């Protein structure tokens, strides 16, 4: 099925000064036509996530004036700033807000929804966003606003910081992007305060990052990551966190932000296919951010030397936030300001260094999960996702209805590159329901166009032996290959031919309403899905079941050959010869792999 908004890689959007000036010119015309007599620049259809939006457009107008000195803009900036200060700064507690530490503090905050008591849970991130809009105006409004307005805005921004860090609990939604954004707001605010107070704010911001964000990172695929709404990573908010880490490093110079950004960037690089699609994440399984991710992907892509800009963005928000009619919405406008101000350019070539959780060459890529089981395979423009088999999820041999992909012990990995071929051998011990320990050896070989996967395991019982994979099947198998779909028409059975996206299906099975909680937990309740089932390949040694498939173009017959010599297994296909050694053959028990054309 076609996902609606993942149109293309973010680095395909022009990011020259001329292109950004054209974006700001469009925002300017929309804003001047929209401005109300009171000075509001809010989109007329905006209800939720409204607290920062008018001020966000103001910051874009201030940046535009900096660049083009349009004589219409000073008055627009002053009027819209006055509107925010007069109408959108709240100092009385929002009825029902659950995360206060101090009642009736009188400190200013922003509302997610303007009506008192209506969805107050969103006020913490809305205040973070508004703080960021405010400091951007302070950064760009020289010559636009008078000393009185500047002093009032500075006082309000400082009040936002105090509300976020004193009057409420910090990061109440356990969302890394919101928390790092708050730290960035403090670092930027500190530069506009008297030296002593500025140093206190800066020190507090760094302390919050170390003690409340960094100390609570969670591990996934060997990386420590800021948690996002209940999970380690989210392909909407994860890249947004990367942008906040980029800005934190830009404004503070603190190496800790660079180190953590590099780690997150390498993790994202390993997750992404060559074509830029990434499936999975605790909030939005098939949604992506767009302009909010550009700064981080561009900044850290250059630092780690990889083409992170291949990430496929949401085309609706390619340049800035918009409403359904396409009109500009100032939400998250600081990200556009920062990406225009940053002079880093896209790094457009892949990293050549082997990565444990990734195999990538040309248009072929495999992303591996923590268990070194494929989480996403790409070949010939098709993406293959793990199947659900009897409530178990993954790629791998199936015996007695049990999926043999969960390791019972250390997983070994070996990477080999030779003569235009790249290969990864994954060896893992597994235990089935029969309590028998088996070694599964999975060999992945690619020439950049096709992907050959060979899985060898000690011979299984005769019933139920299948390797299961989901996709539109541009796959050739040495054994019998069939595409199956679950019969029951209920949320626990996912038919890939249906119009329902995985994201929608996951939320239907989740314990929490749409937009909250962890839909990955919902997806884990899936009983069965569409699956590609490959039978054992003929001609394998008698003591092994070997499964062999080729992903990619149908380049004729696929008749791999297998041969045992002692403990080594030789695999021959039309493009390569591989010899897989036994772990016992190495002094350190590491799996052996040789590869040749």
Coordinates of C-alpha atoms in Angstrom, one line a residue, residues 49-446:
X49 CA -1.1 23.1 20.0
X50 CA -2.0 26.7 19.7
X51 CA 0.0 28.4 22.5
X52 CA 3.2 28.9 20.6
X53 CA 1.9 29.4 17.1
X54 CA 1.4 33.2 16.7
X55 CA 4.7 33.9 18.4
X56 CA 6.3 31.3 16.0
X57 CA 5.1 33.2 13.0
X58 CA 6.4 36.4 14.6
X59 CA 9.9 34.8 14.9
X60 CA 9.8 33.8 11.2
X61 CA 8.9 37.4 10.3
X62 CA 11.8 38.7 12.4
X63 CA 14.2 36.3 10.6
X64 CA 12.8 37.4 7.3
X65 CA 13.4 41.1 8.2
X66 CA 16.9 40.3 9.2
X67 CA 17.5 38.9 5.7
X68 CA 15.6 41.2 3.4
X69 CA 14.7 44.3 5.5
X70 CA 11.1 44.3 4.1
X71 CA 9.7 47.7 5.4
X72 CA 6.3 46.0 6.2
X73 CA 7.7 43.7 8.8
X74 CA 8.8 45.9 11.8
X75 CA 5.2 46.9 12.5
X76 CA 3.9 43.4 12.0
X77 CA 6.5 42.0 14.4
X78 CA 5.7 44.6 17.1
X79 CA 1.9 44.2 16.8
X80 CA 2.1 40.4 16.8
X81 CA 4.5 40.3 19.8
X82 CA 2.2 42.7 21.7
X83 CA -0.7 40.2 20.9
X84 CA 1.2 37.3 22.4
X85 CA 2.3 39.3 25.5
X86 CA -1.3 40.6 26.1
X87 CA -3.4 37.6 25.1
X88 CA -1.4 34.4 25.3
X89 CA 0.5 34.6 28.5
X90 CA -1.3 32.8 31.4
X91 CA -0.4 33.2 35.0
X92 CA -3.4 31.5 36.8
X93 CA -3.2 27.8 37.2
X94 CA -5.0 25.8 34.5
X95 CA -7.9 23.9 36.2
X96 CA -7.0 20.2 36.2
X97 CA -3.4 20.5 35.4
X98 CA -1.9 17.4 37.1
X99 CA 1.8 18.1 37.2
X100 CA 2.2 21.2 39.4
X101 CA 4.7 21.2 42.3
X102 CA 3.7 24.7 43.4
X103 CA 0.1 26.0 43.3
X104 CA -0.7 29.6 42.4
X105 CA 2.9 30.4 41.6
X106 CA 1.9 33.3 39.3
X107 CA 4.6 32.2 36.8
X108 CA 3.7 32.5 33.1
X109 CA 3.0 29.4 31.0
X110 CA 1.4 28.6 27.6
X111 CA -1.7 26.6 27.0
X112 CA -2.1 23.6 24.6
X113 CA -5.7 24.6 24.2
X114 CA -6.9 28.0 25.2
X115 CA -10.1 27.0 27.0
X116 CA -9.5 26.7 30.8
X117 CA -9.3 23.0 31.8
X118 CA -9.5 21.7 28.3
X119 CA -6.7 19.2 27.8
X120 CA -4.3 20.8 30.3
X121 CA -1.8 17.9 30.0
X122 CA -0.3 19.5 27.0
X123 CA 0.6 22.7 28.7
X124 CA 4.2 21.6 29.6
X125 CA 5.4 21.0 26.1
X126 CA 3.4 24.0 24.8
X127 CA 5.4 26.1 27.3
X128 CA 8.6 24.6 26.1
X129 CA 7.7 25.5 22.5
X130 CA 6.7 29.0 23.4
X131 CA 9.9 29.6 25.4
X132 CA 11.8 28.5 22.2
X133 CA 9.8 30.9 20.1
X134 CA 10.5 33.7 22.6
X135 CA 14.2 33.3 22.7
X136 CA 14.3 33.1 18.9
X137 CA 12.5 36.5 18.7
X138 CA 15.0 37.9 21.2
X139 CA 17.8 36.6 19.0
X140 CA 16.5 38.0 15.8
X141 CA 14.6 41.2 16.7
X142 CA 17.4 43.7 17.0
X143 CA 16.1 46.9 15.4
X144 CA 12.6 45.6 15.3
X145 CA 11.3 46.0 18.9
X146 CA 11.9 48.7 21.5
X147 CA 13.6 48.3 24.9
X148 CA 10.3 48.0 26.7
X149 CA 9.0 45.1 24.6
X150 CA 12.3 43.4 24.7
X151 CA 12.4 43.7 28.5
X152 CA 8.9 42.4 28.8
X153 CA 9.5 39.4 26.5
X154 CA 12.7 38.6 28.4
X155 CA 10.9 38.6 31.7
X156 CA 8.1 36.4 30.3
X157 CA 10.7 34.0 28.8
X158 CA 12.5 33.7 32.1
X159 CA 9.1 33.1 33.8
X160 CA 8.4 30.3 31.3
X161 CA 11.7 28.7 32.3
X162 CA 10.9 28.9 36.0
X163 CA 7.4 27.5 35.5
X164 CA 8.9 24.5 33.6
X165 CA 11.7 23.8 36.1
X166 CA 10.2 25.1 39.4
X167 CA 6.4 25.1 39.4
X168 CA 6.0 21.8 37.6
X169 CA 7.6 18.4 37.5
X170 CA 10.2 18.2 34.8
X171 CA 9.4 16.2 31.6
X172 CA 6.1 14.8 32.9
X173 CA 5.3 13.0 29.7
X174 CA 8.7 11.2 29.7
X175 CA 9.3 12.6 26.2
X176 CA 13.0 13.1 25.4
X177 CA 12.3 15.6 22.6
X178 CA 10.3 17.8 25.0
X179 CA 12.9 17.6 27.7
X180 CA 15.9 18.3 25.5
X181 CA 13.9 21.2 24.0
X182 CA 13.4 22.6 27.4
X183 CA 17.2 22.4 28.0
X184 CA 17.8 24.2 24.7
X185 CA 15.4 26.9 25.8
X186 CA 17.4 27.5 29.0
X187 CA 20.7 27.6 27.2
X188 CA 19.4 30.2 24.7
X189 CA 17.6 32.2 27.4
X190 CA 20.8 32.4 29.5
X191 CA 22.4 34.6 26.9
X192 CA 19.7 37.3 27.3
X193 CA 19.9 37.5 31.1
X194 CA 22.3 39.4 33.4
X195 CA 25.5 37.4 33.8
X196 CA 24.9 36.0 37.2
X197 CA 21.3 35.0 36.5
X198 CA 22.3 33.7 33.1
X199 CA 24.9 31.4 34.6
X200 CA 22.4 30.0 37.1
X201 CA 20.0 29.2 34.3
X202 CA 22.7 27.7 32.1
X203 CA 24.0 25.6 35.0
X204 CA 20.5 24.4 35.8
X205 CA 19.9 23.5 32.2
X206 CA 23.1 21.4 32.0
X207 CA 22.2 19.7 35.3
X208 CA 18.8 18.8 34.1
X209 CA 20.2 17.3 30.9
X210 CA 22.7 15.2 32.8
X211 CA 20.5 14.1 35.7
X212 CA 17.0 14.0 34.3
X213 CA 17.6 13.1 30.6
X214 CA 20.9 11.5 30.1
X215 CA 20.7 9.3 33.2
X216 CA 17.4 7.9 32.0
X217 CA 18.4 6.9 28.5
X218 CA 17.3 3.4 27.4
X219 CA 19.3 0.9 25.4
X220 CA 18.3 -0.3 21.9
X221 CA 20.5 -1.9 19.3
X222 CA 23.6 -1.1 21.3
X223 CA 22.8 2.6 21.6
X224 CA 21.7 4.6 24.6
X225 CA 18.7 6.8 23.6
X226 CA 16.5 9.4 25.1
X227 CA 13.1 7.7 25.8
X228 CA 10.2 8.9 23.7
X229 CA 6.7 8.5 25.2
X230 CA 7.4 5.0 26.7
X231 CA 9.9 3.6 24.2
X232 CA 13.5 3.8 23.2
X233 CA 12.9 5.4 19.8
X234 CA 10.2 6.9 17.8
X235 CA 10.5 7.7 14.1
X236 CA 8.5 10.9 14.6
X237 CA 10.1 12.3 17.7
X238 CA 13.5 10.6 17.6
X239 CA 14.8 12.7 14.8
X240 CA 13.3 15.8 16.5
X241 CA 15.4 15.0 19.5
X242 CA 18.4 14.8 17.2
X243 CA 17.6 18.4 16.1
X244 CA 17.4 19.6 19.7
X245 CA 20.8 17.9 20.4
X246 CA 22.2 19.7 17.3
X247 CA 20.9 23.1 18.6
X248 CA 22.1 22.4 22.1
X249 CA 25.6 21.8 20.7
X250 CA 25.5 24.8 18.5
X251 CA 24.5 27.2 21.3
X252 CA 26.6 25.7 24.1
X253 CA 29.6 24.1 22.6
X254 CA 29.2 21.3 25.2
X255 CA 30.7 18.1 23.9
X256 CA 28.2 16.0 25.7
X257 CA 25.5 17.0 23.2
X258 CA 27.8 16.1 20.3
X259 CA 28.5 12.7 21.8
X260 CA 24.9 11.8 22.4
X261 CA 23.8 13.2 19.0
X262 CA 26.5 11.1 17.3
X263 CA 25.2 8.0 19.1
X264 CA 21.6 8.7 18.1
X265 CA 22.6 9.6 14.5
X266 CA 24.4 6.3 14.1
X267 CA 21.4 4.5 15.5
X268 CA 19.1 6.2 13.0
X269 CA 21.5 5.5 10.2
X270 CA 21.4 1.7 11.0
X271 CA 17.6 1.7 11.2
X272 CA 17.0 3.5 7.9
X273 CA 16.8 1.7 4.6
X274 CA 18.8 2.9 1.7
X275 CA 15.5 4.4 0.4
X276 CA 14.9 6.3 3.7
X277 CA 12.0 4.4 5.0
X278 CA 11.9 3.4 8.7
X279 CA 9.2 1.3 10.2
X280 CA 8.6 1.2 13.9
X281 CA 8.6 3.3 17.0
X282 CA 6.6 3.5 20.2
X283 CA 4.3 6.4 19.1
X284 CA 4.1 6.5 15.3
X285 CA 4.8 3.3 13.4
X286 CA 4.4 4.8 10.0
X287 CA 4.5 8.6 10.4
X288 CA 7.5 10.7 10.1
X289 CA 8.5 14.3 11.0
X290 CA 9.8 16.6 8.3
X291 CA 11.2 20.1 8.7
X292 CA 11.6 19.4 12.4
X293 CA 14.2 16.8 11.7
X294 CA 16.3 18.6 9.1
X295 CA 18.6 20.4 11.5
X296 CA 19.6 17.2 13.4
X297 CA 19.8 14.9 10.3
X298 CA 22.0 17.5 8.4
X299 CA 24.1 18.5 11.4
X300 CA 24.9 15.0 12.6
X301 CA 24.9 13.4 9.2
X302 CA 27.9 15.6 8.5
X303 CA 29.5 14.7 11.8
X304 CA 29.3 10.9 11.4
X305 CA 29.8 11.0 7.6
X306 CA 26.6 9.4 6.5
X307 CA 23.6 10.4 4.3
X308 CA 21.0 10.7 7.0
X309 CA 19.1 13.1 4.7
X310 CA 17.7 10.0 2.9
X311 CA 15.2 9.9 5.7
X312 CA 11.7 10.2 4.2
X313 CA 9.8 13.1 5.6
X314 CA 6.1 14.1 5.9
X315 CA 5.5 16.1 2.8
X316 CA 2.7 18.1 4.4
X317 CA 5.3 19.7 6.8
X318 CA 8.2 19.9 4.3
X319 CA 9.1 23.5 5.2
X320 CA 7.0 24.4 8.3
X321 CA 3.9 23.3 10.1
X322 CA 0.7 23.7 8.1
X323 CA -3.0 23.1 8.6
X324 CA -5.3 21.1 6.4
X325 CA -5.7 23.9 3.9
X326 CA -2.0 24.2 3.5
X327 CA -1.8 27.5 5.4
X328 CA 1.2 28.2 7.6
X329 CA 1.0 27.3 11.3
X330 CA 3.7 28.7 13.5
X331 CA 4.0 25.5 15.6
X332 CA 7.6 24.4 15.9
X333 CA 8.7 27.4 13.9
X334 CA 12.1 27.6 15.7
X335 CA 13.2 24.5 13.8
X336 CA 12.9 26.4 10.5
X337 CA 14.7 29.4 12.0
X338 CA 17.6 27.2 13.2
X339 CA 18.0 25.2 10.0
X340 CA 18.2 28.5 8.1
X341 CA 20.7 29.9 10.5
X342 CA 22.9 26.7 10.4
X343 CA 25.4 26.6 7.6
X344 CA 26.0 22.8 7.6
X345 CA 25.2 21.2 4.3
X346 CA 23.9 17.7 3.6
X347 CA 26.4 14.8 3.6
X348 CA 25.0 12.8 0.7
X349 CA 27.2 9.6 0.6
X350 CA 26.7 6.5 2.8
X351 CA 29.2 5.6 5.5
X352 CA 31.5 2.8 4.4
X353 CA 32.2 1.6 7.9
X354 CA 30.5 -1.7 8.9
X355 CA 27.7 -1.4 11.4
X356 CA 26.6 -4.3 13.6
X357 CA 22.9 -3.6 13.1
X358 CA 23.0 -2.7 9.4
X359 CA 23.9 -4.2 6.1
X360 CA 23.8 -1.8 3.2
X361 CA 25.0 -1.6 -0.3
X362 CA 23.5 0.2 -3.3
X363 CA 19.7 -0.1 -3.2
X364 CA 19.8 -3.0 -0.8
X365 CA 19.7 -2.7 3.0
X366 CA 18.9 -4.8 6.0
X367 CA 18.2 -3.3 9.4
X368 CA 18.6 -5.6 12.4
X369 CA 17.0 -5.4 15.8
X370 CA 18.6 -6.1 19.2
X371 CA 18.4 -9.8 18.6
X372 CA 20.2 -9.4 15.2
X373 CA 17.0 -10.5 13.5
X374 CA 16.0 -8.4 10.5
X375 CA 13.5 -5.7 11.3
X376 CA 13.3 -4.3 7.8
X377 CA 14.7 -5.5 4.5
X378 CA 14.8 -3.4 1.3
X379 CA 15.5 -4.7 -2.2
X380 CA 14.4 -3.6 -5.6
X381 CA 12.3 -0.8 -4.1
X382 CA 10.2 -3.2 -1.9
X383 CA 10.2 -3.2 1.8
X384 CA 9.8 -6.5 3.7
X385 CA 8.7 -6.4 7.3
X386 CA 8.6 -9.1 10.0
X387 CA 5.6 -11.5 10.0
X388 CA 3.4 -12.5 13.0
X389 CA 3.2 -16.2 13.5
X390 CA 1.1 -17.4 16.5
X391 CA 1.7 -14.1 18.4
X392 CA 5.4 -14.3 17.7
X393 CA 7.0 -11.7 15.4
X394 CA 10.1 -11.8 13.2
X395 CA 12.1 -13.4 10.4
X396 CA 13.4 -16.9 10.9
X397 CA 12.8 -20.7 10.8
X398 CA 9.5 -21.9 12.3
X399 CA 9.2 -25.3 14.0
X400 CA 6.0 -26.6 15.7
X401 CA 4.6 -23.1 15.4
X402 CA 7.6 -21.6 17.2
X403 CA 9.8 -18.9 15.7
X404 CA 13.5 -19.6 16.1
X405 CA 14.8 -16.0 16.2
X406 CA 15.2 -15.2 19.9
X407 CA 18.7 -15.9 21.1
X408 CA 19.5 -18.1 24.1
X409 CA 23.0 -16.8 24.5
X410 CA 25.5 -14.6 22.7
X411 CA 24.8 -13.5 19.2
X412 CA 28.0 -13.4 17.0
X413 CA 28.3 -11.2 13.9
X414 CA 30.9 -11.1 11.2
X415 CA 31.1 -8.6 8.3
X416 CA 33.0 -9.3 5.1
X417 CA 33.5 -7.1 2.0
X418 CA 35.1 -8.4 -1.2
X419 CA 35.0 -7.8 -5.0
X420 CA 31.8 -5.7 -4.9
X421 CA 30.0 -8.0 -2.5
X422 CA 29.1 -7.2 1.1
X423 CA 28.1 -10.0 3.6
X424 CA 27.0 -10.4 7.2
X425 CA 27.0 -13.7 9.0
X426 CA 24.8 -13.8 12.2
X427 CA 25.2 -16.9 14.4
X428 CA 22.8 -17.3 17.4
X429 CA 21.9 -20.2 19.7
X430 CA 18.1 -20.7 19.9
X431 CA 15.9 -23.0 21.9
X432 CA 12.5 -24.2 20.7
X433 CA 9.5 -25.6 22.6
X434 CA 11.2 -29.0 22.5
X435 CA 14.0 -27.4 24.7
X436 CA 16.6 -28.5 22.1
X437 CA 19.5 -26.0 21.6
X438 CA 20.1 -25.3 18.0
X439 CA 22.6 -22.9 16.2
X440 CA 21.0 -20.8 13.6
X441 CA 23.4 -19.3 11.1
X442 CA 22.0 -16.6 8.8
X443 CA 24.1 -15.4 5.9
X444 CA 23.2 -12.1 4.1
X445 CA 25.0 -11.3 0.9
X446 CA 24.3 -8.4 -1.4

